[in-house]
CSV table of C-alpha atoms in Angstrom, one decimal:
chain,number,residue,atom,x,y,z
X,1,LEU,CA,46.2,50.2,135.2
X,2,LYS,CA,42.4,49.7,135.7
X,3,SER,CA,39.7,49.7,133.3
X,4,SER,CA,35.5,50.1,134.6
X,5,LEU,CA,34.4,48.4,131.4
X,6,PRO,CA,32.8,45.0,131.4
X,7,TYR,CA,34.8,41.9,130.7
X,8,MET,CA,33.3,39.8,128.0
X,9,SER,CA,34.9,36.7,126.9
X,10,THR,CA,34.3,35.7,122.9
X,11,PRO,CA,33.4,31.9,122.2
X,12,ARG,CA,36.4,30.3,121.1
X,13,GLN,CA,34.8,28.2,118.6
X,14,LYS,CA,33.0,31.6,116.8
X,15,VAL,CA,36.3,33.0,116.8
X,16,GLU,CA,37.8,29.9,114.9
X,17,LYS,CA,34.9,30.1,112.3
X,18,ALA,CA,35.8,33.6,111.4
X,19,LEU,CA,39.2,33.1,111.1
X,20,THR,CA,39.2,30.3,109.1
X,21,PHE,CA,36.7,32.5,107.1
X,22,LEU,CA,39.7,35.1,106.5
X,23,SER,CA,42.2,32.3,105.9
X,24,LYS,CA,39.9,31.0,102.8
X,25,ARG,CA,39.4,35.0,101.5
X,26,ASN,CA,42.9,35.5,101.8
X,27,GLU,CA,43.8,32.4,99.9
X,28,THR,CA,41.4,33.0,97.1
X,29,MET,CA,42.5,36.5,96.8
X,30,LEU,CA,46.3,35.4,96.4
X,31,ALA,CA,45.0,32.6,93.8
X,32,ASN,CA,43.1,35.1,92.2
X,33,ASN,CA,46.0,37.7,91.7
X,34,ASN,CA,48.3,34.7,90.2
X,35,LEU,CA,45.8,34.1,87.5
X,36,LYS,CA,45.5,37.5,86.4
X,37,HIS,CA,49.5,37.5,85.7
X,38,LYS,CA,50.0,34.4,84.1
X,39,ASP,CA,53.3,34.7,82.7
X,40,ILE,CA,56.5,34.6,84.9
X,41,GLY,CA,57.8,38.0,84.8
X,42,THR,CA,54.1,39.7,85.5
X,43,THR,CA,53.9,37.3,88.0
X,44,ILE,CA,56.9,38.2,90.1
X,45,LYS,CA,56.3,41.7,89.6
X,46,ALA,CA,52.4,41.2,90.6
X,47,ARG,CA,53.4,39.2,94.1
X,48,HIS,CA,56.0,42.2,94.6
X,49,ASN,CA,52.8,44.4,94.5
X,50,VAL,CA,50.4,42.3,96.7
X,51,SER,CA,50.5,44.1,100.3
X,52,VAL,CA,52.8,42.8,102.3
X,53,ALA,CA,50.1,42.2,104.6
X,54,HIS,CA,49.1,39.5,102.9
X,55,GLN,CA,52.5,37.9,101.9
X,56,LYS,CA,53.7,36.8,105.0
X,57,GLN,CA,52.1,34.9,108.2
X,58,LEU,CA,48.9,36.4,108.8
X,59,HIS,CA,48.5,38.8,112.0
X,60,PHE,CA,45.9,39.4,114.4
X,61,VAL,CA,45.7,41.8,117.2
X,62,ASP,CA,43.3,41.8,119.7
X,63,LEU,CA,42.7,45.0,121.5
X,64,GLY,CA,41.6,44.3,124.9
X,65,SER,CA,42.3,40.4,124.9
X,66,GLY,CA,40.8,39.3,128.3
X,67,ASP,CA,41.6,36.0,129.2
X,68,GLY,CA,43.3,35.4,125.9
X,69,THR,CA,41.2,33.2,124.2
X,70,ALA,CA,40.6,34.7,120.9
X,71,VAL,CA,44.6,35.0,120.8
X,72,LEU,CA,45.1,31.4,121.8
X,73,ALA,CA,42.4,30.4,119.1
X,74,ALA,CA,44.3,32.7,116.4
X,75,SER,CA,47.8,31.3,117.0
X,76,SER,CA,46.8,27.4,117.4
X,77,LEU,CA,45.1,28.2,113.3
X,78,GLY,CA,48.6,29.4,112.7
X,79,TRP,CA,48.0,33.2,112.7
X,80,ARG,CA,50.6,35.5,114.5
X,81,ALA,CA,48.7,36.8,117.4
X,82,THR,CA,49.3,39.6,119.6
X,83,GLY,CA,46.8,40.5,122.5
X,84,ILE,CA,46.9,43.9,124.7
X,85,GLU,CA,45.2,43.9,127.8
X,86,MET,CA,45.3,46.8,130.5
X,87,ASN,CA,43.8,45.0,133.1
X,88,PRO,CA,46.7,43.2,135.4
X,89,THR,CA,44.7,40.1,136.2
X,90,LEU,CA,43.2,39.3,133.1
X,91,TRP,CA,46.9,39.9,131.5
X,92,LEU,CA,48.0,37.2,134.1
X,93,MET,CA,45.4,34.8,133.7
X,94,SER,CA,46.1,34.9,129.8
X,95,SER,CA,49.6,34.5,130.0
X,96,ILE,CA,49.3,31.7,132.1
X,97,ARG,CA,47.1,30.1,129.7
X,98,ARG,CA,49.6,30.4,127.3
X,99,LEU,CA,52.4,29.1,129.2
X,100,LEU,CA,50.4,25.9,129.9
X,101,SER,CA,49.1,25.4,126.8
X,102,ASN,CA,50.2,21.7,125.2
X,103,ASN,CA,50.1,23.4,121.6
X,104,LYS,CA,53.7,24.3,120.5
X,105,LYS,CA,52.1,26.6,117.8
X,106,THR,CA,50.0,28.4,119.9
X,107,ARG,CA,52.8,29.3,122.2
X,108,MET,CA,55.2,30.1,119.6
X,109,ASN,CA,52.9,32.2,117.6
X,110,SER,CA,51.4,34.4,120.4
X,111,GLU,CA,52.3,37.4,122.2
X,112,LEU,CA,50.4,39.3,125.4
X,113,LYS,CA,51.1,42.7,126.0
X,114,ILE,CA,49.9,44.5,129.3
X,115,GLY,CA,49.0,48.2,128.8
X,116,ASP,CA,46.7,50.6,127.1
X,117,MET,CA,45.9,49.9,123.4
X,118,PHE,CA,45.9,53.6,123.0
X,119,ASP,CA,49.4,54.0,123.8
X,120,ALA,CA,51.4,53.9,121.0
X,121,SER,CA,54.4,52.4,122.6
X,122,ILE,CA,52.1,49.4,123.5
X,123,SER,CA,49.7,49.2,120.2
X,124,GLN,CA,51.4,51.2,117.2
X,125,SER,CA,53.7,48.4,115.8
X,126,SER,CA,51.1,45.6,116.0
X,127,LEU,CA,48.6,47.3,114.4
X,128,ARG,CA,50.7,48.6,111.5
X,129,ASN,CA,51.3,44.9,110.6
X,130,ALA,CA,48.0,43.6,111.5
X,131,ASN,CA,45.7,42.0,109.1
X,132,CYS,CA,43.1,41.3,111.4
X,133,THR,CA,42.0,43.4,114.2
X,134,MET,CA,39.7,42.6,117.0
X,135,ILE,CA,37.8,45.2,118.8
X,136,PHE,CA,35.9,45.6,122.0
X,137,GLY,CA,33.0,47.7,120.6
X,138,VAL,CA,31.0,49.6,123.6
X,139,ALA,CA,29.9,52.8,122.6
X,140,PRO,CA,31.6,54.8,125.2
X,141,LEU,CA,35.2,53.8,123.7
X,142,MET,CA,33.9,53.5,119.9
X,143,PRO,CA,35.5,57.0,119.0
X,144,ARG,CA,38.9,56.8,120.0
X,145,ILE,CA,38.9,53.1,118.8
X,146,SER,CA,37.8,54.2,115.1
X,147,ASN,CA,40.2,57.0,115.5
X,148,LEU,CA,42.9,54.2,116.5
X,149,ILE,CA,42.1,52.3,113.6
X,150,GLU,CA,41.7,54.7,111.0
X,151,THR,CA,45.1,56.0,112.3
X,152,GLU,CA,47.3,52.8,112.8
X,153,CYS,CA,45.6,49.9,110.5
X,154,ARG,CA,46.2,49.6,106.5
X,155,THR,CA,43.4,49.5,104.1
X,156,GLY,CA,42.3,46.2,103.8
X,157,CYS,CA,43.0,45.2,107.3
X,158,TRP,CA,39.9,43.2,108.8
X,159,ILE,CA,38.2,44.8,111.8
X,160,MET,CA,36.6,41.9,113.9
X,161,SER,CA,33.9,42.7,116.4
X,162,TYR,CA,31.9,40.5,118.7
X,163,ARG,CA,28.1,41.3,119.5
X,164,PHE,CA,28.8,44.9,119.1
X,165,ARG,CA,28.2,46.4,115.8
X,166,VAL,CA,30.9,49.0,114.5
X,167,PRO,CA,29.6,52.3,113.7
X,168,LEU,CA,30.6,53.3,109.8
X,169,ALA,CA,31.7,56.3,108.9
X,170,ASN,CA,28.9,55.8,105.7
X,171,GLY,CA,26.4,55.9,108.4
X,172,TYR,CA,25.1,52.1,107.7
X,173,ASP,CA,26.1,49.0,108.5
X,174,VAL,CA,24.4,46.7,105.9
X,175,VAL,CA,23.8,43.1,107.0
X,176,LYS,CA,22.1,40.1,105.2
X,177,ASN,CA,19.0,41.0,106.0
X,178,LYS,CA,17.6,44.4,105.1
X,179,LYS,CA,14.8,44.0,107.9
X,180,ASP,CA,17.8,44.4,110.2
X,181,GLN,CA,19.5,46.9,108.5
X,182,ALA,CA,20.4,50.0,111.3
X,183,SER,CA,21.7,53.1,111.1
X,184,VAL,CA,24.9,53.0,113.2
X,185,GLY,CA,27.4,55.8,112.4
X,186,GLY,CA,28.1,59.2,112.9
X,187,SER,CA,31.1,60.6,114.8
X,188,GLY,CA,33.5,57.8,115.4
X,189,GLY,CA,32.8,55.9,112.3
X,190,ILE,CA,35.5,53.9,110.4
X,191,HIS,CA,35.6,53.8,106.7
X,192,ALA,CA,34.9,50.1,106.1
X,193,SER,CA,32.7,47.1,104.8
X,194,LEU,CA,31.1,44.6,106.2
X,195,ILE,CA,31.8,41.5,104.8
X,196,TYR,CA,31.2,38.6,107.7
X,197,ASP,CA,28.0,38.5,109.8
X,198,GLU,CA,27.6,35.1,111.5
X,199,GLU,CA,26.4,34.3,115.3
X,200,GLU,CA,27.0,37.7,116.5
X,201,MET,CA,30.7,37.9,115.1
X,202,ARG,CA,31.0,40.5,112.4
X,203,ILE,CA,34.1,41.4,110.3
X,204,TYR,CA,34.5,44.7,108.5
X,205,GLU,CA,37.0,45.2,105.8
X,206,LEU,CA,38.6,48.5,105.9
X,207,ASN,CA,38.6,50.9,103.2
X,208,SER,CA,40.4,54.0,102.0
X,209,VAL,CA,38.1,57.0,102.4
X,210,ASP,CA,37.8,57.7,98.6
X,211,THR,CA,36.7,54.1,98.2
X,212,THR,CA,33.9,54.4,100.7
X,213,GLU,CA,32.8,57.8,99.1
X,214,GLU,CA,32.7,56.0,95.7
X,215,ASP,CA,30.5,52.9,97.2
X,216,ASN,CA,28.2,55.5,98.9
X,217,SER,CA,27.9,57.4,95.4
X,218,ASN,CA,27.0,54.2,93.6
X,219,ASN,CA,24.6,53.1,96.1
X,220,THR,CA,22.3,56.3,96.0
X,221,ASP,CA,22.3,56.0,92.2
Protein backbone atom coordinates (compact mmCIF):
# COMPACT_ATOMS: atom_id res chain seq x y z
CA LEU A 1 0.00 0.00 0.00
CA LYS A 2 1.31 3.42 -0.92
CA SER A 3 0.00 6.82 -1.88
CA SER A 4 1.47 9.54 -4.10
CA LEU A 5 -0.62 12.19 -2.34
CA PRO A 6 1.10 14.73 -0.08
CA TYR A 7 0.83 14.38 3.69
CA MET A 8 -0.52 17.35 5.64
CA SER A 9 -1.29 17.24 9.34
CA THR A 10 -4.37 19.12 10.56
CA PRO A 11 -3.84 21.38 13.61
CA ARG A 12 -5.38 19.66 16.61
CA GLN A 13 -6.87 22.83 18.09
CA LYS A 14 -8.83 23.49 14.88
CA VAL A 15 -10.21 19.95 14.91
CA GLU A 16 -11.25 20.29 18.55
CA LYS A 17 -12.92 23.65 17.92
CA ALA A 18 -14.90 22.28 14.98
CA LEU A 19 -15.99 19.13 16.84
CA THR A 20 -17.04 21.19 19.86
CA PHE A 21 -19.23 23.22 17.50
CA LEU A 22 -20.82 20.00 16.20
CA SER A 23 -21.38 18.58 19.67
CA LYS A 24 -23.22 21.75 20.70
CA ARG A 25 -25.20 21.70 17.45
CA ASN A 26 -26.26 18.13 18.20
CA GLU A 27 -27.29 19.02 21.76
CA THR A 28 -29.37 21.93 20.46
CA MET A 29 -31.06 19.70 17.90
CA LEU A 30 -32.03 17.16 20.58
CA ALA A 31 -33.27 19.88 22.93
CA ASN A 32 -35.40 21.46 20.21
CA ASN A 33 -36.85 18.10 19.30
CA ASN A 34 -37.89 17.47 22.91
CA LEU A 35 -39.55 20.88 23.12
CA LYS A 36 -41.73 20.03 20.14
CA HIS A 37 -43.03 16.91 21.86
CA LYS A 38 -43.90 17.83 25.41
CA ASP A 39 -46.16 15.03 26.49
CA ILE A 40 -44.56 11.71 27.45
CA GLY A 41 -46.13 9.61 24.72
CA THR A 42 -45.09 11.78 21.81
CA THR A 43 -41.67 12.39 23.34
CA ILE A 44 -40.93 8.67 23.43
CA LYS A 45 -42.16 8.30 19.87
CA ALA A 46 -40.15 11.28 18.70
CA ARG A 47 -36.98 10.00 20.30
CA HIS A 48 -37.54 6.71 18.57
CA ASN A 49 -37.90 8.46 15.23
CA VAL A 50 -34.83 10.67 15.60
CA SER A 51 -31.95 9.40 13.49
CA VAL A 52 -29.91 6.79 15.34
CA ALA A 53 -26.93 8.95 14.43
CA HIS A 54 -27.97 11.50 17.06
CA GLN A 55 -28.99 9.15 19.87
CA LYS A 56 -25.76 7.30 20.56
CA GLN A 57 -22.17 8.40 21.05
CA LEU A 58 -21.20 10.59 18.11
CA HIS A 59 -18.96 8.82 15.60
CA PHE A 60 -16.08 10.55 13.79
CA VAL A 61 -14.40 8.99 10.75
CA ASP A 62 -11.20 10.32 9.21
CA LEU A 63 -10.54 9.20 5.62
CA GLY A 64 -6.79 9.46 5.28
CA SER A 65 -6.03 9.83 8.99
CA GLY A 66 -2.29 10.43 8.62
CA ASP A 67 -0.52 10.73 11.97
CA GLY A 68 -3.82 10.32 13.81
CA THR A 69 -4.11 13.88 15.12
CA ALA A 70 -7.78 14.32 14.23
CA VAL A 71 -8.76 10.85 15.45
CA LEU A 72 -7.02 11.32 18.79
CA ALA A 73 -8.54 14.77 19.21
CA ALA A 74 -12.05 13.47 18.53
CA SER A 75 -11.71 10.51 20.89
CA SER A 76 -10.38 12.73 23.69
CA LEU A 77 -13.58 14.81 23.37
CA GLY A 78 -15.75 11.72 23.84
CA TRP A 79 -16.44 10.90 20.22
CA ARG A 80 -16.02 7.36 18.94
CA ALA A 81 -13.29 7.89 16.37
CA THR A 82 -12.11 5.77 13.45
CA GLY A 83 -9.14 6.55 11.23
CA ILE A 84 -8.41 4.92 7.88
CA GLU A 85 -4.90 5.30 6.46
CA MET A 86 -3.22 3.45 3.58
CA ASN A 87 0.35 4.61 4.27
CA PRO A 88 1.94 1.97 6.57
CA THR A 89 4.41 4.44 8.07
CA LEU A 90 1.71 6.96 9.01
CA TRP A 91 -0.58 4.21 10.26
CA LEU A 92 2.20 2.85 12.50
CA MET A 93 3.02 6.34 13.75
CA SER A 94 -0.60 7.05 14.65
CA SER A 95 -1.02 3.63 16.28
CA ILE A 96 1.99 4.25 18.50
CA ARG A 97 0.67 7.69 19.44
CA ARG A 98 -2.66 6.10 20.38
CA LEU A 99 -1.06 3.39 22.52
CA LEU A 100 1.19 5.89 24.29
CA SER A 101 -1.64 8.31 25.04
CA ASN A 102 -2.08 9.05 28.74
CA ASN A 103 -5.77 9.61 28.20
CA LYS A 104 -7.69 6.37 28.73
CA LYS A 105 -10.72 7.82 26.95
CA THR A 106 -8.58 8.43 23.87
CA ARG A 107 -7.45 4.81 23.71
CA MET A 108 -10.89 3.37 24.39
CA ASN A 109 -12.79 5.54 21.93
CA SER A 110 -10.43 5.26 18.96
CA GLU A 111 -9.44 2.72 16.34
CA LEU A 112 -7.04 2.98 13.42
CA LYS A 113 -7.45 0.89 10.29
CA ILE A 114 -4.82 0.36 7.62
CA GLY A 115 -6.13 0.12 4.07
CA ASP A 116 -7.68 1.92 1.13
CA MET A 117 -10.65 4.13 1.95
CA PHE A 118 -12.24 3.10 -1.34
CA ASP A 119 -12.23 -0.56 -0.31
CA ALA A 120 -15.76 -1.27 0.95
CA SER A 121 -14.48 -3.90 3.37
CA ILE A 122 -12.39 -1.21 5.05
CA SER A 123 -14.60 1.88 5.11
CA GLN A 124 -18.23 0.94 4.46
CA SER A 125 -19.31 -0.03 7.98
CA SER A 126 -17.64 3.04 9.50
CA LEU A 127 -19.07 5.52 7.00
CA ARG A 128 -22.61 4.20 7.30
CA ASN A 129 -22.54 4.89 11.04
CA ALA A 130 -20.62 8.16 10.90
CA ASN A 131 -21.94 11.44 12.24
CA CYS A 132 -18.91 13.30 10.92
CA THR A 133 -16.51 12.30 8.16
CA MET A 134 -13.26 14.16 7.65
CA ILE A 135 -11.72 14.13 4.19
CA PHE A 136 -8.47 15.19 2.56
CA GLY A 137 -10.07 17.08 -0.29
CA VAL A 138 -7.35 17.27 -2.92
CA ALA A 139 -8.68 17.74 -6.46
CA PRO A 140 -7.50 14.43 -7.97
CA LEU A 141 -9.45 12.44 -5.38
CA MET A 142 -12.57 14.55 -5.01
CA PRO A 143 -14.74 12.82 -7.65
CA ARG A 144 -14.13 9.43 -6.01
CA ILE A 145 -14.48 10.78 -2.48
CA SER A 146 -17.71 12.58 -3.40
CA ASN A 147 -19.15 9.39 -4.80
CA LEU A 148 -18.08 7.49 -1.68
CA ILE A 149 -19.69 10.09 0.59
CA GLU A 150 -22.92 10.21 -1.43
CA THR A 151 -23.13 6.42 -1.52
CA GLU A 152 -22.23 5.46 2.04
CA CYS A 153 -22.92 8.42 4.35
CA ARG A 154 -26.41 9.16 5.61
CA THR A 155 -28.34 12.39 5.17
CA GLY A 156 -27.32 14.77 7.95
CA CYS A 157 -23.76 13.50 8.17
CA TRP A 158 -21.23 16.30 8.63
CA ILE A 159 -18.35 16.45 6.15
CA MET A 160 -15.23 18.16 7.52
CA SER A 161 -12.38 19.45 5.37
CA TYR A 162 -9.29 21.47 6.28
CA ARG A 163 -8.03 24.02 3.74
CA PHE A 164 -9.66 22.37 0.75
CA ARG A 165 -13.13 23.46 -0.30
CA VAL A 166 -15.49 20.62 -1.05
CA PRO A 167 -17.14 20.83 -4.49
CA LEU A 168 -20.90 20.94 -4.11
CA ALA A 169 -23.41 19.49 -6.52
CA ASN A 170 -25.31 22.79 -6.67
CA GLY A 171 -22.20 24.51 -7.99
CA TYR A 172 -21.54 27.02 -5.23
CA ASP A 173 -19.85 26.95 -1.86
CA VAL A 174 -21.50 29.85 -0.01
CA VAL A 175 -19.20 31.44 2.54
CA LYS A 176 -19.79 34.18 5.09
CA ASN A 177 -18.31 36.94 2.96
CA LYS A 178 -20.03 37.07 -0.43
CA LYS A 179 -16.86 38.51 -1.95
CA ASP A 180 -15.19 35.17 -1.25
CA GLN A 181 -17.97 33.19 -2.87
CA ALA A 182 -16.46 30.70 -5.31
CA SER A 183 -17.90 28.29 -7.80
CA VAL A 184 -16.41 24.93 -6.87
CA GLY A 185 -19.06 22.58 -8.19
CA GLY A 186 -19.23 20.50 -11.31
CA SER A 187 -18.72 16.80 -11.68
CA GLY A 188 -18.06 14.98 -8.45
CA GLY A 189 -19.89 17.49 -6.24
CA ILE A 190 -21.79 16.42 -3.14
CA HIS A 191 -25.29 17.50 -2.07
CA ALA A 192 -24.48 19.47 1.06
CA SER A 193 -24.68 22.85 2.77
CA LEU A 194 -21.81 24.75 4.37
CA ILE A 195 -22.51 25.21 8.10
CA TYR A 196 -19.08 26.12 9.50
CA ASP A 197 -16.16 28.11 8.06
CA GLU A 198 -13.48 29.08 10.55
CA GLU A 199 -9.69 29.27 10.19
CA GLU A 200 -9.64 27.21 6.98
CA MET A 201 -11.71 24.46 8.61
CA ARG A 202 -15.04 23.87 6.88
CA ILE A 203 -17.98 21.63 7.74
CA TYR A 204 -20.75 20.70 5.34
CA GLU A 205 -24.03 19.01 6.24
CA LEU A 206 -25.02 16.30 3.82
CA ASN A 207 -28.47 16.86 2.32
CA SER A 208 -30.78 14.61 0.40
CA VAL A 209 -30.83 15.32 -3.33
CA ASP A 210 -34.43 16.58 -3.15
CA THR A 211 -33.60 19.00 -0.33
CA THR A 212 -30.64 20.48 -2.18
CA GLU A 213 -32.65 20.97 -5.35
CA GLU A 214 -35.42 22.69 -3.37
CA ASP A 215 -32.89 25.02 -1.73
CA ASN A 216 -31.43 25.92 -5.11
CA SER A 217 -34.91 26.70 -6.44
CA ASN A 218 -35.59 29.02 -3.49
CA ASN A 219 -32.25 30.78 -3.97
CA THR A 220 -33.07 31.59 -7.57
CA ASP A 221 -36.44 33.15 -6.79
